[in-house]
Every structure is written in structure tokens, then in C-alpha cells.
Coordinates of C-alpha atoms in Angstrom, one line a residue:
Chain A
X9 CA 116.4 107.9 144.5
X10 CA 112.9 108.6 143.1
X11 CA 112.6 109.7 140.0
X12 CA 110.9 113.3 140.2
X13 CA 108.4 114.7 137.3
X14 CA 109.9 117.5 135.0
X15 CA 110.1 120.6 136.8
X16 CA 108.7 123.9 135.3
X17 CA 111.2 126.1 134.2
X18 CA 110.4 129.0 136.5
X19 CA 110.6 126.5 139.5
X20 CA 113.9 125.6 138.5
X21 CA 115.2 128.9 138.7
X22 CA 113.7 129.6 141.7
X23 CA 115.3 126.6 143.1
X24 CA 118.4 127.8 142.0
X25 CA 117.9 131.6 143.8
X26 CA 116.6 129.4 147.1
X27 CA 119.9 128.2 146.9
X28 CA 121.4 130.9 146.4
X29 CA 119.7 132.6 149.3
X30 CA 119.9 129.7 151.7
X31 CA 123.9 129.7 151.3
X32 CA 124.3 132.7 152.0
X33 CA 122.3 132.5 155.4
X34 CA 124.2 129.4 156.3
X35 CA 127.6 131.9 155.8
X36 CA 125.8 134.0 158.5
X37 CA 125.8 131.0 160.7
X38 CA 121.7 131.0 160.2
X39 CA 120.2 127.8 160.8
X40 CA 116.5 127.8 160.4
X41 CA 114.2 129.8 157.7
X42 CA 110.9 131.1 157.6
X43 CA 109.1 131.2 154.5
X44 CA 108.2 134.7 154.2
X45 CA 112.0 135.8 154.9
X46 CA 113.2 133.6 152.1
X47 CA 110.6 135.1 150.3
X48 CA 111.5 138.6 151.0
X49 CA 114.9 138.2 150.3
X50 CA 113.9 136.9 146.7
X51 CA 110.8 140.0 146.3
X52 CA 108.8 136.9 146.3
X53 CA 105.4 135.7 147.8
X54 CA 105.9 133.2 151.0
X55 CA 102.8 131.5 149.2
X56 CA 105.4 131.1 146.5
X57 CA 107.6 129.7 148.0
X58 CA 105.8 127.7 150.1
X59 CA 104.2 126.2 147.2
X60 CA 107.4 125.2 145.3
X61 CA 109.2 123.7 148.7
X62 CA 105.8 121.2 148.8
X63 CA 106.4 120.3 145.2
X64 CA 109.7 119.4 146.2
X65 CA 108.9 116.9 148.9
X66 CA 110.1 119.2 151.7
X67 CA 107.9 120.8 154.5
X68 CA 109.9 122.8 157.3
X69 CA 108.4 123.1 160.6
X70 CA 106.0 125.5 162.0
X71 CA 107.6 127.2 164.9
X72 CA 111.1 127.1 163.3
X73 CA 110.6 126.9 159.3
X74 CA 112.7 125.0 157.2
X75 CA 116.0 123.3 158.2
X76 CA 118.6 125.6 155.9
X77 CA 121.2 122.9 155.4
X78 CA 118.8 120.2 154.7
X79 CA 116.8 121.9 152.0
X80 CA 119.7 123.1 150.4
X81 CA 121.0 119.8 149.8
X82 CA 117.4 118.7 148.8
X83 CA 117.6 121.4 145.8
X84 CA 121.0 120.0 145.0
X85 CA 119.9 116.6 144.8
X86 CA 116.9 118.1 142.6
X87 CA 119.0 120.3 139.9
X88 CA 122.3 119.3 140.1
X89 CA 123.7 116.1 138.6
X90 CA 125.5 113.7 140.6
X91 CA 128.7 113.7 138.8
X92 CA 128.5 118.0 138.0
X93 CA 128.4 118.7 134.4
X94 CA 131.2 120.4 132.1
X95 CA 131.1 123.8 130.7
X96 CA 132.6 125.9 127.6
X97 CA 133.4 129.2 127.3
X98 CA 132.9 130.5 123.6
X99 CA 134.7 133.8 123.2
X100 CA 137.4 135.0 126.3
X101 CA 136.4 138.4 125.7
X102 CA 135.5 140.5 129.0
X103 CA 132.5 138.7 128.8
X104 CA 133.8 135.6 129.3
X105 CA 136.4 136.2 131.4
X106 CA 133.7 137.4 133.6
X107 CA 132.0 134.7 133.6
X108 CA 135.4 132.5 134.5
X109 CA 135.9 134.4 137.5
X110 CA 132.6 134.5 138.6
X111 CA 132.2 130.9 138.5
X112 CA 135.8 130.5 140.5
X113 CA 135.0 129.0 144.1
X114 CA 131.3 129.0 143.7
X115 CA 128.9 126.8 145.0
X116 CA 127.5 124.9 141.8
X117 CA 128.0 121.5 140.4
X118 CA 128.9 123.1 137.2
X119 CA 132.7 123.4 136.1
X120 CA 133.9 125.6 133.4
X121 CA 136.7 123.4 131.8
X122 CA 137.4 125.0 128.3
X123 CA 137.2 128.2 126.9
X124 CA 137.4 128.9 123.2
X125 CA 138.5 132.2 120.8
X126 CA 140.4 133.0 117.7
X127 CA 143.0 135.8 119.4
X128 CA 146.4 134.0 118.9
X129 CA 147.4 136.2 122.0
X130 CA 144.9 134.2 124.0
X131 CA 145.3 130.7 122.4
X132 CA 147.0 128.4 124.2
X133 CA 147.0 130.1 127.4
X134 CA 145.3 129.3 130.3
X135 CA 142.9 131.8 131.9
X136 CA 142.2 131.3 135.9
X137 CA 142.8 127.8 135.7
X138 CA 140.8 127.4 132.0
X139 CA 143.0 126.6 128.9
X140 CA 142.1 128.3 126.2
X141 CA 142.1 126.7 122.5
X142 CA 141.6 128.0 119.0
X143 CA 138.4 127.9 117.8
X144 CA 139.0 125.0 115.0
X145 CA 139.2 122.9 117.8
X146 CA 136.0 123.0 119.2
X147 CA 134.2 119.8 118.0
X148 CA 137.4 118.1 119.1
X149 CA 137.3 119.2 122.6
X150 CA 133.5 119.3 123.1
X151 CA 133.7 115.8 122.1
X152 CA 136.9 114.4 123.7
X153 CA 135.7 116.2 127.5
X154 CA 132.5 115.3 127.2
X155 CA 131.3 118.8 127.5
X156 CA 127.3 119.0 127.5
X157 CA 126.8 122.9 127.8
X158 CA 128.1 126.0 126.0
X159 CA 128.2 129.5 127.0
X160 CA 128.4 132.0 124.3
X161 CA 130.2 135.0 124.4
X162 CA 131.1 135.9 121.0
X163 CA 130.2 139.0 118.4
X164 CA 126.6 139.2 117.6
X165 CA 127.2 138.1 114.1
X166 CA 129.4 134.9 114.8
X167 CA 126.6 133.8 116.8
X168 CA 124.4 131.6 114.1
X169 CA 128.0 130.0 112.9
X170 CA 129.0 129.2 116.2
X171 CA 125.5 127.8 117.5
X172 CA 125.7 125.1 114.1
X173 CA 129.1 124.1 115.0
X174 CA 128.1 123.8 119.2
X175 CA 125.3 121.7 118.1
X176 CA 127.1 119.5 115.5
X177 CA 129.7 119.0 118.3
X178 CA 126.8 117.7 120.5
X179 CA 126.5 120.2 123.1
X180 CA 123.0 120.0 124.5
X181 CA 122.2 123.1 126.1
X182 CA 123.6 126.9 125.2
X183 CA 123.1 130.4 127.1
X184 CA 123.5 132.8 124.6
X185 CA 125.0 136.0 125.6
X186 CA 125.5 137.6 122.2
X187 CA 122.7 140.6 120.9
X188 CA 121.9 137.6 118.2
X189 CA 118.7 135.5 118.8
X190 CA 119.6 132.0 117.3
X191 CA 118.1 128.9 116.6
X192 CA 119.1 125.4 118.1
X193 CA 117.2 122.2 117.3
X194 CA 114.2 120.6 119.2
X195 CA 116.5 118.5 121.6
X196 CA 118.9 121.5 122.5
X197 CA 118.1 123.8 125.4
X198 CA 118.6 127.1 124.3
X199 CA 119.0 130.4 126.9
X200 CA 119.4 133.9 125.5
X201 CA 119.7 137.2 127.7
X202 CA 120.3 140.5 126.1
X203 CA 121.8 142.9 128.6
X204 CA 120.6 145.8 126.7
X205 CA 116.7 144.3 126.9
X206 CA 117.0 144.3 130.8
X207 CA 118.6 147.9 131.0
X208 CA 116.2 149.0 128.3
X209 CA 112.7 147.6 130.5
X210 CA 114.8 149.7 133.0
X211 CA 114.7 152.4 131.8
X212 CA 111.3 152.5 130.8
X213 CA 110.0 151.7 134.4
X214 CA 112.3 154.8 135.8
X215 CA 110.5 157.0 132.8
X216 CA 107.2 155.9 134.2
X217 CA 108.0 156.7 137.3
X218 CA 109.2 160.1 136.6
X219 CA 106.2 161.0 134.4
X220 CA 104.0 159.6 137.7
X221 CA 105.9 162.0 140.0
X222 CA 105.2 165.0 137.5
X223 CA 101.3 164.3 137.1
Chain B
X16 CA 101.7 162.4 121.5
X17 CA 99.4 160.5 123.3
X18 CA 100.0 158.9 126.6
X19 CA 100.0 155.3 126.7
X20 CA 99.1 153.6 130.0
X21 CA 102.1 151.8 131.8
X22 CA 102.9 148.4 129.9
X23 CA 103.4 145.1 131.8
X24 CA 107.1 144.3 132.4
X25 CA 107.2 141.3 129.6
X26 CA 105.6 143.2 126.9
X27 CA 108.2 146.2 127.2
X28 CA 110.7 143.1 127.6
X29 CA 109.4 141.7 124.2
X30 CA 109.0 145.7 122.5
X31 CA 113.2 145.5 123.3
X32 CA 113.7 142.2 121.5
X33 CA 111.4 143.1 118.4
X34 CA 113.3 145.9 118.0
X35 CA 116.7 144.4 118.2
X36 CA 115.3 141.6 116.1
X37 CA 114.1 144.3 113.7
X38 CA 117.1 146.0 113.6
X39 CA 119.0 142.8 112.3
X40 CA 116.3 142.2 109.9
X41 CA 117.1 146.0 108.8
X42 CA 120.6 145.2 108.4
X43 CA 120.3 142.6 106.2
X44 CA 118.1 144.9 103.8
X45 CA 114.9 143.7 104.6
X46 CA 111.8 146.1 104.4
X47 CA 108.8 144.0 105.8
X48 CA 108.3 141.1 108.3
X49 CA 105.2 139.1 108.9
X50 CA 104.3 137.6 112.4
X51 CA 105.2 134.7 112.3
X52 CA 108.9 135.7 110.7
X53 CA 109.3 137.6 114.4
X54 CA 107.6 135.1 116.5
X55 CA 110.6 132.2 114.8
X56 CA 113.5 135.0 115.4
X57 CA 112.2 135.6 119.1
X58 CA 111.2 131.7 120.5
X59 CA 107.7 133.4 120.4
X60 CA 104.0 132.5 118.9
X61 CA 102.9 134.7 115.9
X62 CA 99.7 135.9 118.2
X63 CA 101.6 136.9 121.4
X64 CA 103.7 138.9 118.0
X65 CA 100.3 140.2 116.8
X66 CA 98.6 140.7 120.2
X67 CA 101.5 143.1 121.5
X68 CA 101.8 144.8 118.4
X69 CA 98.0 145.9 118.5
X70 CA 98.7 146.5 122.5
X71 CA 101.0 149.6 121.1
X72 CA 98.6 150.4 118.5
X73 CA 100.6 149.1 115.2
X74 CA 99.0 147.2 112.2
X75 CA 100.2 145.7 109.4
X76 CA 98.6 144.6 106.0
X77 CA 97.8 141.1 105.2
X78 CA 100.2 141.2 102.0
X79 CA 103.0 142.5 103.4
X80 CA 103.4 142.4 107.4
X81 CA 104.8 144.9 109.3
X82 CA 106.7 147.9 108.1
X83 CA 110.0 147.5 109.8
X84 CA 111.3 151.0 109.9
X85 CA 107.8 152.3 111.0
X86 CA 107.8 149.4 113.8
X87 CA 111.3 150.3 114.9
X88 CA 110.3 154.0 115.1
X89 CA 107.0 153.5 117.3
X90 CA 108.7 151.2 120.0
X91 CA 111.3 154.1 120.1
X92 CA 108.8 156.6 120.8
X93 CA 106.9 153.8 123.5
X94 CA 110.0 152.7 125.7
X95 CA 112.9 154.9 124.8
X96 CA 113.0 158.6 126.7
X97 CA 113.4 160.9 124.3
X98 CA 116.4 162.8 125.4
X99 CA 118.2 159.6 126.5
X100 CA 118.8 158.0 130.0
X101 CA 122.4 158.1 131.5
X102 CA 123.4 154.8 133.1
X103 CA 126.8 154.7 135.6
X104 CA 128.7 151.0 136.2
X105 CA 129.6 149.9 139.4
X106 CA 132.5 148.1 139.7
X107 CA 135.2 148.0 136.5
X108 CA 135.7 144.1 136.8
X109 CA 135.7 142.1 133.6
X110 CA 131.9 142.4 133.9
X111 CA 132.1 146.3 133.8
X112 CA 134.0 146.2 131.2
X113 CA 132.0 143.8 129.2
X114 CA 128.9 145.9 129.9
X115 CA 130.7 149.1 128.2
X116 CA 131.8 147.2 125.3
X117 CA 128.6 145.8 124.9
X118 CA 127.4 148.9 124.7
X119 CA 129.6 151.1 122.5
X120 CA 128.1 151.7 119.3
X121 CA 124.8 149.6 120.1
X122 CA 121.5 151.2 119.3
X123 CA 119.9 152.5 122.2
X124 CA 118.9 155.8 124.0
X125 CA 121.0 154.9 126.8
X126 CA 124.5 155.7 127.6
X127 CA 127.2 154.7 130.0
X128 CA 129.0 158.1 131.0
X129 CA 130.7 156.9 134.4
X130 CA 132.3 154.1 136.0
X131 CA 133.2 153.7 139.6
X132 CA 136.2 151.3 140.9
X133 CA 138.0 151.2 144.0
X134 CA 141.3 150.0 142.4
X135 CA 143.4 153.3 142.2
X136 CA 144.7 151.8 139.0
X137 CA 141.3 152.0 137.6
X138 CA 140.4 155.2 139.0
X139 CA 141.0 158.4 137.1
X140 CA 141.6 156.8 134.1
X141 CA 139.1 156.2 130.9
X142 CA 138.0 152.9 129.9
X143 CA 136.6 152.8 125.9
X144 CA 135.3 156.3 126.4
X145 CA 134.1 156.2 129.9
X146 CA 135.1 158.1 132.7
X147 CA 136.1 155.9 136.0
X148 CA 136.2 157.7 139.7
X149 CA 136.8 156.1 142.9
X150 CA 133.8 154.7 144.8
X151 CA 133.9 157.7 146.9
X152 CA 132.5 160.3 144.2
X153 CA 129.6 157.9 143.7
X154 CA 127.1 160.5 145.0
X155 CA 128.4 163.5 144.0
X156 CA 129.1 162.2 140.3
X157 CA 125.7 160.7 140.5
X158 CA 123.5 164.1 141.3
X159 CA 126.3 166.3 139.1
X160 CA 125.5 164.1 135.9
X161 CA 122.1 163.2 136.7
X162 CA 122.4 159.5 136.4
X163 CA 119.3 157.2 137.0
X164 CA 120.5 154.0 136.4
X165 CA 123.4 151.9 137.8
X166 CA 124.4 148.4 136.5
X167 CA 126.0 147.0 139.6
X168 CA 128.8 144.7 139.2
X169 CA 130.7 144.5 142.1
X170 CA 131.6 141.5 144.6
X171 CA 128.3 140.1 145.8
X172 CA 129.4 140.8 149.6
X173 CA 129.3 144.9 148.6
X174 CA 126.1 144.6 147.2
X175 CA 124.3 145.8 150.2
X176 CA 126.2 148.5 151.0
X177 CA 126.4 150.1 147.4
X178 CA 123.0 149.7 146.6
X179 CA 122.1 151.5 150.1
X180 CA 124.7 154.5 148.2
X181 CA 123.2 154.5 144.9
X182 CA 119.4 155.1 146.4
X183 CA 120.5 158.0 148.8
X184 CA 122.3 159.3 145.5
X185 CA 118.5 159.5 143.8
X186 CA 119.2 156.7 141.3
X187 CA 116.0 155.0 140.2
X188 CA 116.7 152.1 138.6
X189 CA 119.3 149.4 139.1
X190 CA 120.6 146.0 137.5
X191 CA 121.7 143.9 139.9
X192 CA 124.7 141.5 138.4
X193 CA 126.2 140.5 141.9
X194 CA 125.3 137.0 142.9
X195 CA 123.7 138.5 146.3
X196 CA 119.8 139.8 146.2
X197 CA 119.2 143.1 147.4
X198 CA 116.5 145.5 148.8
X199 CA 115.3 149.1 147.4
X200 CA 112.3 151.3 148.2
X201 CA 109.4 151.1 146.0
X202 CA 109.9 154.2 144.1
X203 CA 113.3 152.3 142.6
X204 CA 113.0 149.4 139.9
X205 CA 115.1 146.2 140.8
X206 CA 116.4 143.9 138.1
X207 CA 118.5 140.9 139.2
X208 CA 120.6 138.5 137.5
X209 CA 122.6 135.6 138.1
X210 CA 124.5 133.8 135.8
X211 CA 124.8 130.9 137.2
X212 CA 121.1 130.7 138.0
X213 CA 120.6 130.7 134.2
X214 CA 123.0 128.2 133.8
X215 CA 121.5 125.6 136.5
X216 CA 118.7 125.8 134.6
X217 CA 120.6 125.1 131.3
X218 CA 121.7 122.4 133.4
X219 CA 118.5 120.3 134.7
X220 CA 117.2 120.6 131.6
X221 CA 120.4 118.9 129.9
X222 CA 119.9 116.4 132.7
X223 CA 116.8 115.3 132.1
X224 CA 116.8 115.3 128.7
X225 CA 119.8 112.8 129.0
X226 CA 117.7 110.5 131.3
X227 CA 114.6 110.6 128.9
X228 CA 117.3 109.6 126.1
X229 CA 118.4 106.7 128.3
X230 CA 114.9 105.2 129.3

């Protein structure tokens, strides 16, 4: 296998929704794919994606477009890693019990193997196929499954404690769901999303729009 | 008040995060920030800090930085609507849920006053406050409350069909948290996210940063 440069971080993502997109036309029996649809289904330019399939190696055809199976397993080959990588869950609130179902029977290399909280009532348990522990036990697991990425669900102000004790426990990359911004050192990959920042840029795009309307 | 002309998606983006950063920094009784303090809570550079802080018209002194009540105030007044924006959830999953959780007691103009299931054990009942009905009142609730925005958090393969209801229902903004893309007019504003495109990215990054370790 060739070793391929670093990828941006926007391309990766877009890989990822290609993906995405692609398997879902393959579960409506779609074979072949046109730029500008897989574009359009994204509320992306075809020069877009035309541009990041290139950088990929890939190049579809011209009367037909690109082979659907083929470039999906050229993405996979791209983002995924061979032997699929393990993921916690920190916190089995709502949040994270979402995020256990969601992942149940999804395409992805990625396997959610642990989860992590201090509710007795949920200790010990297992959750959709995902044993829960106590929190206390966190290094131990991280470190005994080989666990490389985190997903944290917890209360905005356990979120610094339980970043420290992710990355002492050698977890490498963290998507932080909690309202907390936190800080991870230089070789840890760190993703935050606040929900309330997306509904927020929401709403001020549907207040624009309703001020337009008035003018 | 003056009108301002319509900000660029990532600036209001950032205006959100400063603000919840701010608020945190309130919380722990803190009375100024500088730049640069922001810029390390946020991920950010102190001038992309100072250069969307000028953007809304906001200055701080040399000595002390920014006043943080005053800043909090101002990007109230610049993305918030001043009699608040109802927001409905579709679908009272473990994702629903989370998102009414999340938002109980949060600071924000925006509230979540209904909730729309299909499960009949769901419907009809209230869920931390919030009001579910069955799928079928979607319209009807929608135009009797005057609700713009829906946080959609149904199965992906429903996505289609329930975005398709909330636009003839008149609501003008949507987050999209099915795994399945979707279309609106151009008078509505489309945010979509998937988890486990987040997490893919997590991923290659992890990846590669493993290989660089090992060469």
C-alpha cells in the first residue's frame, strides 16, 4: 500500500460524508455516480468534489461517473485503519446512550467497546452490547483494551478532570461533547461540538431571514 | 439599535463560543479577559479573537482586555432575538432527550417547548418540562406555537419525509442529527451533523499520528 500524504482536515470529513452518501446509494441498488449528484446530495460544489476524489487517486468515468462500490472502498482504505480502532464512552447519560445506539450496525471501522460513569445503577451493566464500568477504572481499561479514542459525554464541569485522566491513560484522540472547551496536549487530537453553538448560528440565520422578509 | 450587516456563518459560530467561554470565565469570578486568554480557551489565535471582536464593534483597553459582562451583553444583542426563538425536537430517542437536558437551564434565548414521537408511550406525556405529541400534530403544533426551528433526531431513513413536513409547516431553520443528508428550499437554513463523521476524523488523525510515532 502506498503511503498517502496527511490529508487536510476538511477532506477528511468530506471523505467521511462521501461515504456516507455513496452507502446509501448502494442501499438503493445505485451503481454509478456523477459528480454533481454526490455533490448535491452534500450542498457541495461538483468542483469539490471532483477535486478531493483526484487527491485521492480515483478518477470515475465520463459517461458513467465514479464506480460507487469501488470508491467507497478506496475512502475506507484511506480513513479507516485496517484492524478498526476501539472507542470509550465517558458518561452513559442520554448522550451517550445515543451515541451507543447510533453506532449499533453502522458502517464504520470504529467499535464502541467500553463506556464509563459513576451511577452505581448503571455500573456493571451492560448497555446494547457495551459494559459499563465505574469511572475509577478508567486508566485500567483504556490501557488493558487498548482503547485509542474517547468520547465525552459528561457534565460540563467534569470535563477538564476527565480530559487529564483520558490523556494520562493514553487515549490519543477525544470528541468532546460537554459545553466545556478543554485542553489536551500537542500529540492528542482534540474535537469539541457544542450543540447549543449550532442551534444558536441557527437561529441567528432564521432572524436574518425574517428581518430580510420584513425590509 | 443599529443594524449590523449579516455576519459570515463562522464568525456567529465563534460570537457563540466566546460567549459560552465567557460565561465560564464569569462563573469563576473573573471580570476581564485579554485576547489571547480567549484565543487558548477556544483552539483560536488572539487576532482571529481581536479581528471578530472589532467586526462587532467591541474594544478593549490595552491594561485590562475585554470587559466580560459588556462582551457577553453585546453578542446577546448581535445573535440572540430579542424575544427568544422556540425550537421543537423531532424524535424523543436518547438523542432527544439528550438535546432537552442539554438544554434545561443553559443560557440561551432559545427554548425547547415541544417534542414529537411516534411511540404512543411517548406521546402525551412530558419529558423534563417539554410537551411530547404524536408525529401527526407536527403541523398544527408547529403554526399554533410558532416554532422556527426543529432539531431532527429521528432514524435517518425518516429524514426525508419529516424534513418535507417541517418546511410545509413554515419552520425555518433545522439541525439535521440523522445520519442521512437532506434538501430544503433556500429560504430555510440547513445544519447537519454526524457523529460518526466527527469521529472518523478523530480517527485518521489517531492513525497517522500512530504511523508517524512508528517511523
Amino acid at each position: 500500500m502506498t503511503i498517502m500524504p496527511k490529508l487536510p482536515e476538511k477532506t477528511i470529513e468530506r471523505l467521511s460524508q462521501y461515504r456516507r452518501a455513496l452507502l446509501i446509494c448502494l442501499g438503493k441498488n445505485k451503481q454509478y455516480i456523477f459528480s454533481h449528484e454526490l455533490a448535491g446530495m452534500l450542498h457541495l460544489t461538483p468542483v469539490q468534489v471532483r477535486r478531493d476524489i483526484m487527491l485521492i487517486g480515483y478518477s470515475g468515468t465520463l459517461r458513467q461517473g465514479y464506480e460507487i462500490r469501488e470508491m467507497i472502498a478506496l475512502i475506507g482504505k484511506i480513513i479507516d485503519s485496517e484492524e478498526g480502532l476501539k472507542v470509550a464512552v465517558i458518561g452513559l447519560g442520554n448522550l451517550g446512550r445515543a451515541m451507543i445506539s447510533y453506532f449499533n450496525g453502522k458502517r464504520t471501522k470504529l467499535s464502541i467497546v467500553a463506556a464509563f460513569d459513576i451511577n452505581q445503577e448503571k455500573v456493571n451493566r451492560v448497555y446494547a452490547g457495551v459494559p459499563c464500568y465505574h469511572i475509577d477504572m478508567l486508566s485500567k481499561i483504556i490501557r488493558s483494551e487498548n482503547i485509542p479514542i474517547a468520547i465525552m459525554t459528561v457534565p460540563g464541569d467534569e470535563a477538564a478532570k476527565v480530559t487529564e485522566s483520558l490523556v494520562l491513560a493514553g487515549i490519543k484522540g477525544i470528541l468532546n461533547y460537554t459545553p466545556t472547551p478543554v485542553n489536551v496536549p500537542a500529540n492528542t487530537y482534540l474535537q469539541e461540538y457544542d450543540m447549543i453553538t449550532s442551534l444558536e448560528k441557527i437561529a441567528y440565520f432564521v432572524k436574518q431571514g425574517n428581518r430580510e422578509e420584513h425590509i
